[in-house]
Short mmCIF file of C-alpha atoms in Angstrom, two decimals:
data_model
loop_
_atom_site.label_atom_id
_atom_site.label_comp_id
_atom_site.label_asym_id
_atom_site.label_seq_id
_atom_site.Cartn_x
_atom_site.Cartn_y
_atom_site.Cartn_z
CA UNK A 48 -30.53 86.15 -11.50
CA UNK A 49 -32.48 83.09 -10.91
CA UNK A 50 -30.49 81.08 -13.31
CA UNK A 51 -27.56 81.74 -11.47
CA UNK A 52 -28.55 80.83 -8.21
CA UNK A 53 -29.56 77.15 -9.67
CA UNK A 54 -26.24 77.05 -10.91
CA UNK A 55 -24.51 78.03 -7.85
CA UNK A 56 -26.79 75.25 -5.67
CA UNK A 57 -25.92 72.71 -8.49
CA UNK A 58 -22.33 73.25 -7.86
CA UNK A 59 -23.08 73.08 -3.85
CA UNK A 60 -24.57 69.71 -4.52
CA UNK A 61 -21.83 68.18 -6.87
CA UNK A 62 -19.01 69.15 -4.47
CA UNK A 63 -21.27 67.70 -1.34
CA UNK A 64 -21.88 64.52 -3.24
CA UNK A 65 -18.35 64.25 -4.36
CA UNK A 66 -17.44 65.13 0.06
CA UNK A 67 -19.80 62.37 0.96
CA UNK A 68 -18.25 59.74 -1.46
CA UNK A 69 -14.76 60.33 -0.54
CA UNK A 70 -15.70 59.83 2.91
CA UNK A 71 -17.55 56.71 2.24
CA UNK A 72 -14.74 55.79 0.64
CA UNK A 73 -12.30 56.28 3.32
CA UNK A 74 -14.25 54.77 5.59
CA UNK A 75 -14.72 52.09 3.89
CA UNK A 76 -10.99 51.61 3.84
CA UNK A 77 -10.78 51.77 7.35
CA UNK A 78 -13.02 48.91 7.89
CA UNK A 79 -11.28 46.70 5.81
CA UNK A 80 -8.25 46.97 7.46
CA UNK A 81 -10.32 46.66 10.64
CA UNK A 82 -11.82 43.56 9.13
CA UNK A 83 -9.13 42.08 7.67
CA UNK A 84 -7.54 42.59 11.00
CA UNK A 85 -9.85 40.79 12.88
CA UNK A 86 -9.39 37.84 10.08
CA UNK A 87 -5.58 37.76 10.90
CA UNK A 88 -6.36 37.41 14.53
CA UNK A 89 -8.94 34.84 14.19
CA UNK A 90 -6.75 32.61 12.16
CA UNK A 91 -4.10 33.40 14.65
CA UNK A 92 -5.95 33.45 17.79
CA UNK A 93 -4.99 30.50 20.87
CA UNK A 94 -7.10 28.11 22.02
CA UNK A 95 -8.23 25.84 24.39
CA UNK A 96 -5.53 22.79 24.69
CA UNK A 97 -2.78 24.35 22.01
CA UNK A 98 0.66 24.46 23.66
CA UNK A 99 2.02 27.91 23.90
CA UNK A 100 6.37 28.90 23.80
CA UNK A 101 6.95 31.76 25.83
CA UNK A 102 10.60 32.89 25.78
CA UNK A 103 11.46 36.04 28.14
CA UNK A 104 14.74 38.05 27.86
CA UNK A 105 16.59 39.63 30.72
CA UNK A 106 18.55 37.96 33.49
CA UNK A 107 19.70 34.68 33.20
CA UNK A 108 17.77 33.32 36.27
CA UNK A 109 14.77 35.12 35.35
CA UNK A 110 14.47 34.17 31.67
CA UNK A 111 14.51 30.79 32.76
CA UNK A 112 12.03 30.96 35.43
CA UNK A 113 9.74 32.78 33.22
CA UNK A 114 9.98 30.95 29.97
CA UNK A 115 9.26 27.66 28.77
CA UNK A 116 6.08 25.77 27.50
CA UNK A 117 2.59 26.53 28.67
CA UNK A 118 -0.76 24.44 27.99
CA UNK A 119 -3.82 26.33 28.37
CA UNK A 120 -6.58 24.60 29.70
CA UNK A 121 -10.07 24.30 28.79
CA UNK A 122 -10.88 27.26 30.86
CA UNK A 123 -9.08 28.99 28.03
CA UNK A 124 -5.99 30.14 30.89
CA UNK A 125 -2.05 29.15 31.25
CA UNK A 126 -0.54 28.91 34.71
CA UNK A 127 2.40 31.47 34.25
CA UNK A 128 5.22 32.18 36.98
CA UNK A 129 4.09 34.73 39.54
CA UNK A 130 1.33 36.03 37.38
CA UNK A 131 -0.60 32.97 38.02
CA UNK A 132 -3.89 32.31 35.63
CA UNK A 133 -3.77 34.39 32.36
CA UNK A 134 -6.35 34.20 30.15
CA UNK A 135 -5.00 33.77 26.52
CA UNK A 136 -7.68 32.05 24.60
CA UNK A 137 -9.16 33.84 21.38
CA UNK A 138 -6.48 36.12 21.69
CA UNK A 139 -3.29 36.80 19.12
CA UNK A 140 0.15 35.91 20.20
CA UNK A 141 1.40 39.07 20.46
CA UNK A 142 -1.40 40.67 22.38
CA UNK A 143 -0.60 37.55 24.80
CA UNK A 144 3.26 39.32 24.83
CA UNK A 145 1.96 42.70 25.66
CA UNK A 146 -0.32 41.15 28.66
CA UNK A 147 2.54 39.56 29.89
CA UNK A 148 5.11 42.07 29.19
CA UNK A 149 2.71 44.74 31.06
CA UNK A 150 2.10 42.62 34.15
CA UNK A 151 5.92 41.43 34.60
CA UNK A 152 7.09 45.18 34.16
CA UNK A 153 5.05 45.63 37.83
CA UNK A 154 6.92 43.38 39.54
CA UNK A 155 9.73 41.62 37.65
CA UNK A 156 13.11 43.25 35.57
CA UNK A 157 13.03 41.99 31.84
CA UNK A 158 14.11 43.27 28.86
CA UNK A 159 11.59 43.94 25.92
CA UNK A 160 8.68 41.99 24.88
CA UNK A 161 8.89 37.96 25.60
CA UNK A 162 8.18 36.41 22.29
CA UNK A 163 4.95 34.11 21.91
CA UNK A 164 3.93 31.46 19.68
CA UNK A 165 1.72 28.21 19.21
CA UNK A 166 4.02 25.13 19.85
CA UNK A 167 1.39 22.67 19.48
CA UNK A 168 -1.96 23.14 18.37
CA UNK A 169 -4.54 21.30 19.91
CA UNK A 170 -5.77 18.22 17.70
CA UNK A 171 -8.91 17.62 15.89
CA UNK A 172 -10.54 14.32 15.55
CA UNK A 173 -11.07 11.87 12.74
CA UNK A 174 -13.36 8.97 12.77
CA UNK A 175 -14.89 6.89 10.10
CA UNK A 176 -13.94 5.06 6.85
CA UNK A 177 -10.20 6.26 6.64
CA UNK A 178 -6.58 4.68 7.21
CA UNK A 179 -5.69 7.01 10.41
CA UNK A 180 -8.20 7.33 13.19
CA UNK A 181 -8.18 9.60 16.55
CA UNK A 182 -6.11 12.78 17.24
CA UNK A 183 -4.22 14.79 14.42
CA UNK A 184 -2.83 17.71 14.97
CA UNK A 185 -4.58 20.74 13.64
CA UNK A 186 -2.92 23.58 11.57
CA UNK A 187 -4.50 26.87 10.90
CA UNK A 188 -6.20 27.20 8.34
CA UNK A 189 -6.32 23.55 7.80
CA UNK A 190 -9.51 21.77 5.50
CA UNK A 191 -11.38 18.61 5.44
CA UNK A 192 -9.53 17.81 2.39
CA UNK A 193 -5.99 18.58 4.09
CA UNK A 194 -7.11 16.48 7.24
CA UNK A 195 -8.19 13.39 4.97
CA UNK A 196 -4.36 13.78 2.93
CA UNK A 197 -2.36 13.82 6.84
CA UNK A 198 -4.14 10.75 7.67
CA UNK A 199 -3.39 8.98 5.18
CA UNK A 200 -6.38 9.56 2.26
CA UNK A 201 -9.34 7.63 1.38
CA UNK A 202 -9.00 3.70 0.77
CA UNK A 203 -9.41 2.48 -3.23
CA UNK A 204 -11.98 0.87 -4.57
CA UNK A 205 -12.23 -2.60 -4.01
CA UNK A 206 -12.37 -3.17 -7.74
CA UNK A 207 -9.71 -0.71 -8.85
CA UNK A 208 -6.65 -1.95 -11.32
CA UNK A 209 -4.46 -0.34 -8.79
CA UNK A 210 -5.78 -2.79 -5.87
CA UNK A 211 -5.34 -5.87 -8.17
CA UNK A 212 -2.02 -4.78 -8.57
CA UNK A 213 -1.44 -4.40 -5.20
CA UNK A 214 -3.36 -7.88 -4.37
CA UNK A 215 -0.96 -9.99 -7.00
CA UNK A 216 1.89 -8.84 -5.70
CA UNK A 217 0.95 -9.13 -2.11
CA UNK A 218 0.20 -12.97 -3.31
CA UNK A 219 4.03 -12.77 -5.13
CA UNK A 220 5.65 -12.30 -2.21
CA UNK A 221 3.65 -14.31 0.45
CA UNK A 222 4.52 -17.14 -2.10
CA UNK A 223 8.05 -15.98 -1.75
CA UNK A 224 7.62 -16.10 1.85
CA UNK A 225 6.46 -19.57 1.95
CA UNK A 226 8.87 -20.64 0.12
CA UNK A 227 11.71 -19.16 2.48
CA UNK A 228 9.88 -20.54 5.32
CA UNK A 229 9.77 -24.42 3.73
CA UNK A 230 13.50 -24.02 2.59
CA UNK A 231 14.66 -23.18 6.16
CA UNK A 232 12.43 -25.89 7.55
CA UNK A 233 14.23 -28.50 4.99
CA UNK A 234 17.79 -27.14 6.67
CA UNK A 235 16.47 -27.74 10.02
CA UNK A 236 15.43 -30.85 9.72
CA UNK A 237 18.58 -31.83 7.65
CA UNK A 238 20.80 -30.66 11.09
CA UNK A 239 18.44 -32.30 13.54
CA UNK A 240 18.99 -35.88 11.88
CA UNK A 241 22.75 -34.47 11.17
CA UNK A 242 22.66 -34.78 7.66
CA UNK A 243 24.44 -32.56 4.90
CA UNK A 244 21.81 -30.37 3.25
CA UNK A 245 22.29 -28.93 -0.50
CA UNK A 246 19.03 -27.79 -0.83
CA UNK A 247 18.26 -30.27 -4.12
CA UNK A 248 14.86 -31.50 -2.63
CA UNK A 249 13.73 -27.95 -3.28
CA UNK A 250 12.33 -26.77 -6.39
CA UNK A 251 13.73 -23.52 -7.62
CA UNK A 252 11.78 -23.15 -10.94
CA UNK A 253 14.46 -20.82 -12.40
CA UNK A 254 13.33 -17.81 -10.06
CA UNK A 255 16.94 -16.34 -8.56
CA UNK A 256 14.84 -15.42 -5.42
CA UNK A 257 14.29 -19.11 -4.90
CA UNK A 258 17.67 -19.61 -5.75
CA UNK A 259 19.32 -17.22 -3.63
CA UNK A 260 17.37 -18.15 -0.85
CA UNK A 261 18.54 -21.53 -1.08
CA UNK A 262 21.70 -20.64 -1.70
CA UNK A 263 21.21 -18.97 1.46
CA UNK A 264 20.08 -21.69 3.73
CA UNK A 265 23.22 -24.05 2.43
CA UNK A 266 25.15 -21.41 3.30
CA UNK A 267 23.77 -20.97 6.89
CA UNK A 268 23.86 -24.96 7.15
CA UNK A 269 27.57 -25.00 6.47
CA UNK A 270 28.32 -22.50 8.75
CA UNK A 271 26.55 -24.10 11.69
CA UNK A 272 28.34 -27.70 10.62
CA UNK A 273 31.89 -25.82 10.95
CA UNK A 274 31.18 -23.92 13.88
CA UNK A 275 29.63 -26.98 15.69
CA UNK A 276 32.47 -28.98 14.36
CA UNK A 277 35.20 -26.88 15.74
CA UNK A 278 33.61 -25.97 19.21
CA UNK A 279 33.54 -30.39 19.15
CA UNK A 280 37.12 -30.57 17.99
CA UNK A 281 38.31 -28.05 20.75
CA UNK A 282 36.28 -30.07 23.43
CA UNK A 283 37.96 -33.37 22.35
CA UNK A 284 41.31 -32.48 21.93
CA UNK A 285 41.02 -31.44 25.64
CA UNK A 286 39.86 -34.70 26.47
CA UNK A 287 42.78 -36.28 24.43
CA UNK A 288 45.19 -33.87 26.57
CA UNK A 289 43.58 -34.76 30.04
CA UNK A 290 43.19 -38.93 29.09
CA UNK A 291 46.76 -38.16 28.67
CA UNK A 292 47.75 -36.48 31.66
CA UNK A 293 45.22 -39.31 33.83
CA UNK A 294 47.62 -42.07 32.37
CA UNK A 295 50.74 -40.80 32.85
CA UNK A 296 49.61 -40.35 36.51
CA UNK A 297 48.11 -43.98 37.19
CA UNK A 298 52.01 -44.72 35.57
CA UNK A 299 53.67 -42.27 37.83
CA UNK A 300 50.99 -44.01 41.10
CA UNK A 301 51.65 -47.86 40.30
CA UNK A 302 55.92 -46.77 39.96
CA UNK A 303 55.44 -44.12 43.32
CA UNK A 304 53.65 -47.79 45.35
CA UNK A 305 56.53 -50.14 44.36
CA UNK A 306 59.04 -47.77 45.52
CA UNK A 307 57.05 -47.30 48.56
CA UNK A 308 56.67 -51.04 48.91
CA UNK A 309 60.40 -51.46 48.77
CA UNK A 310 61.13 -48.70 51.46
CA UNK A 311 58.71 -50.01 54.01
CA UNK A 312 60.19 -53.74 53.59
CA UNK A 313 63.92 -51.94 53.84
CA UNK A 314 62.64 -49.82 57.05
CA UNK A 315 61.32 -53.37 58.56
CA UNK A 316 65.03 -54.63 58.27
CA UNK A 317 66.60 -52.41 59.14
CA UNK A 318 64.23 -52.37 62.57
CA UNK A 319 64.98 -56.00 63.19
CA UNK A 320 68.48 -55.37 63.04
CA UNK A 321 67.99 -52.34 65.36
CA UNK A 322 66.71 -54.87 68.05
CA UNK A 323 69.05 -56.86 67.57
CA UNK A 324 71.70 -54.05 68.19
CA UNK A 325 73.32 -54.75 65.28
CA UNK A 326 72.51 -51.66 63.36
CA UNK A 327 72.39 -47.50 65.08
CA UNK A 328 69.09 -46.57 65.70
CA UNK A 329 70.02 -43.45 63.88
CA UNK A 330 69.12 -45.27 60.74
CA UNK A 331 65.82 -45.37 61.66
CA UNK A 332 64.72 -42.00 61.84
CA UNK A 333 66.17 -41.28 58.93
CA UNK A 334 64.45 -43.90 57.32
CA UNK A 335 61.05 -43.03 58.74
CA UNK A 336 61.47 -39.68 57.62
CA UNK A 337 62.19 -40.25 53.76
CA UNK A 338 59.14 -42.62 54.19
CA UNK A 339 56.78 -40.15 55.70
CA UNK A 340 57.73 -38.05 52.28
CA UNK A 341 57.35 -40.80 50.01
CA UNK A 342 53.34 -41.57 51.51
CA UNK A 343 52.96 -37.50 51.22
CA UNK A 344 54.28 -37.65 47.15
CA UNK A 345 51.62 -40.40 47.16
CA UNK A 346 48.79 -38.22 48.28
CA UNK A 347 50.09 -35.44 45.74
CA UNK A 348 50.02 -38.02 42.90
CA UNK A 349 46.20 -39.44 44.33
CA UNK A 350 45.26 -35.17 44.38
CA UNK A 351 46.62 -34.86 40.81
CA UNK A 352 44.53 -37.52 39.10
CA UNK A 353 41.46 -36.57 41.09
CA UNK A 354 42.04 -33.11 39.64
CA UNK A 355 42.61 -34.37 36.19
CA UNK A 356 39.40 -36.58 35.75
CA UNK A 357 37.57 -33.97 37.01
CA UNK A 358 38.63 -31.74 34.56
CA UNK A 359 37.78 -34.12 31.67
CA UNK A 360 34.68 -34.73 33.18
CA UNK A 361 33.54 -31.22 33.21
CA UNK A 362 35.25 -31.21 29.36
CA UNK A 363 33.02 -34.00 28.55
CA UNK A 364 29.71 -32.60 29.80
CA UNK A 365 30.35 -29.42 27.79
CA UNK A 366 31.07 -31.23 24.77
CA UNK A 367 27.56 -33.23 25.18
CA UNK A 368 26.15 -29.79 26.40
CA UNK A 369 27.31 -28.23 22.95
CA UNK A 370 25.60 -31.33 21.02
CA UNK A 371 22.72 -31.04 23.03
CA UNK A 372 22.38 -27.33 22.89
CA UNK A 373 22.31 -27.24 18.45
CA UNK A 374 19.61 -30.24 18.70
CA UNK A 375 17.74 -27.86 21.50
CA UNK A 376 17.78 -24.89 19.10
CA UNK A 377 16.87 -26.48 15.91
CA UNK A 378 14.53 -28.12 17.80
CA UNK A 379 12.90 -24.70 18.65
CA UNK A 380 13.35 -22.32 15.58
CA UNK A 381 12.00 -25.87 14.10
CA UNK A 382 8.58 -25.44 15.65
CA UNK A 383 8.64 -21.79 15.16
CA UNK A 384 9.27 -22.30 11.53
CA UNK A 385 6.66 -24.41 11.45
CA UNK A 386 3.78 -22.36 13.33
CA UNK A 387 4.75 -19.21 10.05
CA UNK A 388 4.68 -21.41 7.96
CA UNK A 389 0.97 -22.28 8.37
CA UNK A 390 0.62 -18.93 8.86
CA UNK A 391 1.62 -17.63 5.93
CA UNK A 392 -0.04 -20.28 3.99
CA UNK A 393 -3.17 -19.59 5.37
CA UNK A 394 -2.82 -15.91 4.63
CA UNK A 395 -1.78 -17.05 0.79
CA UNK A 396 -4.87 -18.69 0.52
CA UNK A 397 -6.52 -15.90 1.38
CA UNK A 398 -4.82 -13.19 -0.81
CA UNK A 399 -5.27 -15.87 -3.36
CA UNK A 400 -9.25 -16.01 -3.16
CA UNK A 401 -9.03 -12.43 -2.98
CA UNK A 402 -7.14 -12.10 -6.51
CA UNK A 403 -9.51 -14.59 -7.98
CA UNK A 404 -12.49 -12.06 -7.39
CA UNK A 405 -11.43 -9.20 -8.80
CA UNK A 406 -11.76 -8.43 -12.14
CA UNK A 407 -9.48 -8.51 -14.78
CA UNK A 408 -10.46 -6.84 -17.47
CA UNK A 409 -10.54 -3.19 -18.26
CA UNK A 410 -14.16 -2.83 -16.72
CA UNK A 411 -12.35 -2.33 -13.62
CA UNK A 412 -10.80 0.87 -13.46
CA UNK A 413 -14.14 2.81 -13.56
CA UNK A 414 -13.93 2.33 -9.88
CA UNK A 415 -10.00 3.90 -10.06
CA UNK A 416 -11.95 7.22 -10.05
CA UNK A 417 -12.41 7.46 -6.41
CA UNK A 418 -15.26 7.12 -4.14
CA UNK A 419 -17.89 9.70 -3.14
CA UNK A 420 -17.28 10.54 0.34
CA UNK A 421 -19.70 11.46 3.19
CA UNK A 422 -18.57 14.13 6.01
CA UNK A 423 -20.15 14.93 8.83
CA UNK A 424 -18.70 17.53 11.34
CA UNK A 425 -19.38 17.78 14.74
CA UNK A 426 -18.00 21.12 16.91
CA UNK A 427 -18.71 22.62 20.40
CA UNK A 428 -21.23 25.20 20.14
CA UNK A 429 -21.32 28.72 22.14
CA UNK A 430 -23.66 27.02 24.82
CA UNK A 431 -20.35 24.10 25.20
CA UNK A 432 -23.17 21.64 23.05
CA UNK A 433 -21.89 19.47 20.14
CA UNK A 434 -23.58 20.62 17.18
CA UNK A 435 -23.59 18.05 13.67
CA UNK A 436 -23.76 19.66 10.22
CA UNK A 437 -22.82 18.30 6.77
CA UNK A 438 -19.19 19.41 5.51
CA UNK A 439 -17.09 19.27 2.19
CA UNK A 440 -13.67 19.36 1.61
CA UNK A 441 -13.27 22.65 1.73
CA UNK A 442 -14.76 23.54 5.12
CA UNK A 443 -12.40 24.62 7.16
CA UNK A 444 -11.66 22.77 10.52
CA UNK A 445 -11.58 24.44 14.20
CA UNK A 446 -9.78 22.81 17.08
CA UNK A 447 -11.52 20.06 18.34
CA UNK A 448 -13.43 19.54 15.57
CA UNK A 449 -14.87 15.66 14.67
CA UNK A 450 -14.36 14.69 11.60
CA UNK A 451 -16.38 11.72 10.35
CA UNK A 452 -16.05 9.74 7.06
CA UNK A 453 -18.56 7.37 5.28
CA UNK A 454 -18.33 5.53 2.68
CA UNK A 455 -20.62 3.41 0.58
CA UNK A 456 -20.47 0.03 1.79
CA UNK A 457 -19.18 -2.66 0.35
CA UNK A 458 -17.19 -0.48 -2.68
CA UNK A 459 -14.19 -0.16 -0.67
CA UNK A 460 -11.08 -2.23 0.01
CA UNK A 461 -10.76 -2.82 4.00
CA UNK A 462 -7.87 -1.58 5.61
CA UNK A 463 -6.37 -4.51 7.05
CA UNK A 464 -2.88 -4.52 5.65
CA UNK A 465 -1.17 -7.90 4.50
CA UNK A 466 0.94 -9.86 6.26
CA UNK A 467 3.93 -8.67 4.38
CA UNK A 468 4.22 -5.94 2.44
CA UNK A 469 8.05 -6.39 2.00
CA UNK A 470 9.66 -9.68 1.81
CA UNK A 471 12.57 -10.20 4.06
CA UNK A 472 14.67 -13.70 3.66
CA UNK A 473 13.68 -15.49 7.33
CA UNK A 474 17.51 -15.48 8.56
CA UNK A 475 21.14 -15.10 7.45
CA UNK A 476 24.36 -16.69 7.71
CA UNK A 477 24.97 -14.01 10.34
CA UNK A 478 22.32 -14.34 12.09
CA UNK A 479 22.16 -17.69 12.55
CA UNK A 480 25.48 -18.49 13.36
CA UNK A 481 25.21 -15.40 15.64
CA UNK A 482 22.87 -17.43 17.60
#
């Protein structure tokens, strides 16, 4: 009898144990998805300075009123239409919606739940040893080693293959540059003493970039000798058409005062024999009038050659104007050629002396493995201090987070870029007769 009775409290205690496990199982379950739920909204939850888009549906009017973009401040609260200040930080999206929804159903028509979501997120900060300073846009779940890719990655090593690669090529086409720079200069100073210019005083060392870009600059020459040419030609061919006309009118003058002459000494006979009474009176008026014509045609003819030597004076003072003008603008794209010029020579020099320090040999690429940076983050505690603690590349960043970088110093290219990283020819035939 005894035996049984263990047996039977053996059996209570396996199926209690088995009870209790289930239910620490289950429960178990349940706080997962409780956890993992809180996750979600963490990663998801707004924050101070993100831009939220809130789109409401319902009438026309209304759905425009109430939707739209909304910035919440750092008091963690947007200023929404009629509701006023609604707090939104640390919360999800779509618990914003129901807030919303919930205090709009109270007072204003719409239809369902507005939808909500993070336009813009506010920015985190990067400082330090990197291309890209200042404010970048956070992301969720974004890293130290995703911020550092967005703004741009980490420089090279100063003693990297890659860099001298870089560096030799830089000097390649600041040589190239120079070069451009001298050959335009020779063409400007070929037009400003008008002179033809083939470009022969150049040296082209069998390099077809030399080549073409002197091939260029002959080209642009020519076209500035034709176009000046013809605007010349136009302006003295006018002048041959109004020396013309002026001649023909002194012609038509000296012919218009003899017959004039002639009249007046026939009108002063014929008014002797008047007094006389041997002629009608008549004749005189007659007379007088064709004169008083005549003296007017005069005028007319004076008018006409006035007009005419104006007009080639005005032709005349173009023409010099156009001469004038070409000398003016060689004359300034002259100096200007010459102040990036120096430039650029100085800046070879530089890139030159640069090269010349790096290594060659294969020694140099243990630096191509990358450099060992140093981050510090700094975030806004509880209490609204700034807090500084070490970080790696995997930490993950919060909004308004400070990023900063160090490097060792002195193992690290600086970031100044060159002066041209892409070589563009200094003008074109377009472009300069364009001009």
């Amino acid at each position: 009898m005894r035996n049984n009775c263990l047996a039977f409290l053996s059996a209570i205690r396996s199926l209690s144990s088995c009870f209790l496990a289930c239910v620490i199982i289950c429960g178990l379950v349940l706080m997962g998805g409780h956890i993992a739920r809180s996750a979600e909204l963490a990663a998801d939850a707004i924050g101070n300075g993100d831009v939220l888009q809130i789109t409401v549906f319902g009438e026309a009017t209304v759905a425009q009123v109430l939707s739209g973009r909304f910035k919440v401040g750092t008091d963690g609260t947007i200023t929404y239409p009629i509701l006023g200040e609604v707090a939104v930080a640390g919360k999800a999206p779509s618990d914003v919606a129901q807030t919303i929804v919930q205090a709009l159903g109270r007072q204003v028509p719409i239809s369902g739940i507005p939808t909500v979501s993070v336009a813009e997120y506010a920015p985190v900060f990067l400082i330090g040893d990197v291309g890209h300073t200042g404010p970048i846009e956070f992301q969720p779940n974004m890293t130290v080693f995703r911020l550092v890719l967005q703004a741009g990655g980490l420089p090279r090593p100063a003693n990297s293959v890659g860099n001298r690669l870089a560096t030799a090529r830089n000097v390649a086409e600041l040589e190239l540059q120079t070069f451009d720079l001298r050959a335009k200069r020779a063409r400007l100073e070929a037009e400003v003493r008008d002179e033809p210019f083939d470009g022969s005083g150049l040296s082209v060392e069998d390099n077809e970039e030399r080549a073409r870009i002197v091939a260029n600059q002959v080209s642009i020459h020519q076209a500035n000798r034709h176009a000046l040419d013809s605007q010349k030609k136009g302006y003295q061919a006018q002048l041959g058409t109004y020396d013309k006309e002026i001649d023909s009118l002194n012609k038509s003058i000296v012919l218009h005062d003899e017959e004039l002459k002639l009249m007046e000494e026939q009108y002063a006979t014929q008014e002797k024999l008047a007094d006389r009474g041997l002629t009608p009176r008549s004749n005189l008026l007659d007379m007088q009038r064709q004169l008083t014509i005549a003296r007017r045609e005069a005028l007319d003819l004076e008018t006409a050659l006035y007009r005419a030597q104006q007009n080639r004076l005005d032709v005349a003072q173009r023409l010099a104007d156009a001469e004038l003008g070409a000398d003016t603008k060689n004359y300034q794209e002259l100096s200007t050629v010459e102040y990036e010029l120096g430039v650029a020579q100085l800046r070879l020099e530089e890139v030159r002396q640069r090269l010349a320090q790096l290594p060659s040999g294969d020694n140099s690429t243990g630096g191509a493995l990358g450099l060992v940076a140093t981050y510090t983050l700094t975030r806004l505690n509880k209490e609204g201090g700034y807090v500084s603690s070490p970080a790696t590349e995997d930490t993950l960043l919060r909004r308004g987070d400070i990023l900063r970088i160090d490097l060792p110093v002195g193992e690290m290219e600086p970031f100044a870029q060159p002066a041209s990283t892409e070589f563009r020819p200094s003008s074109t035939v377009a472009d300069s007769v364009g001009q």
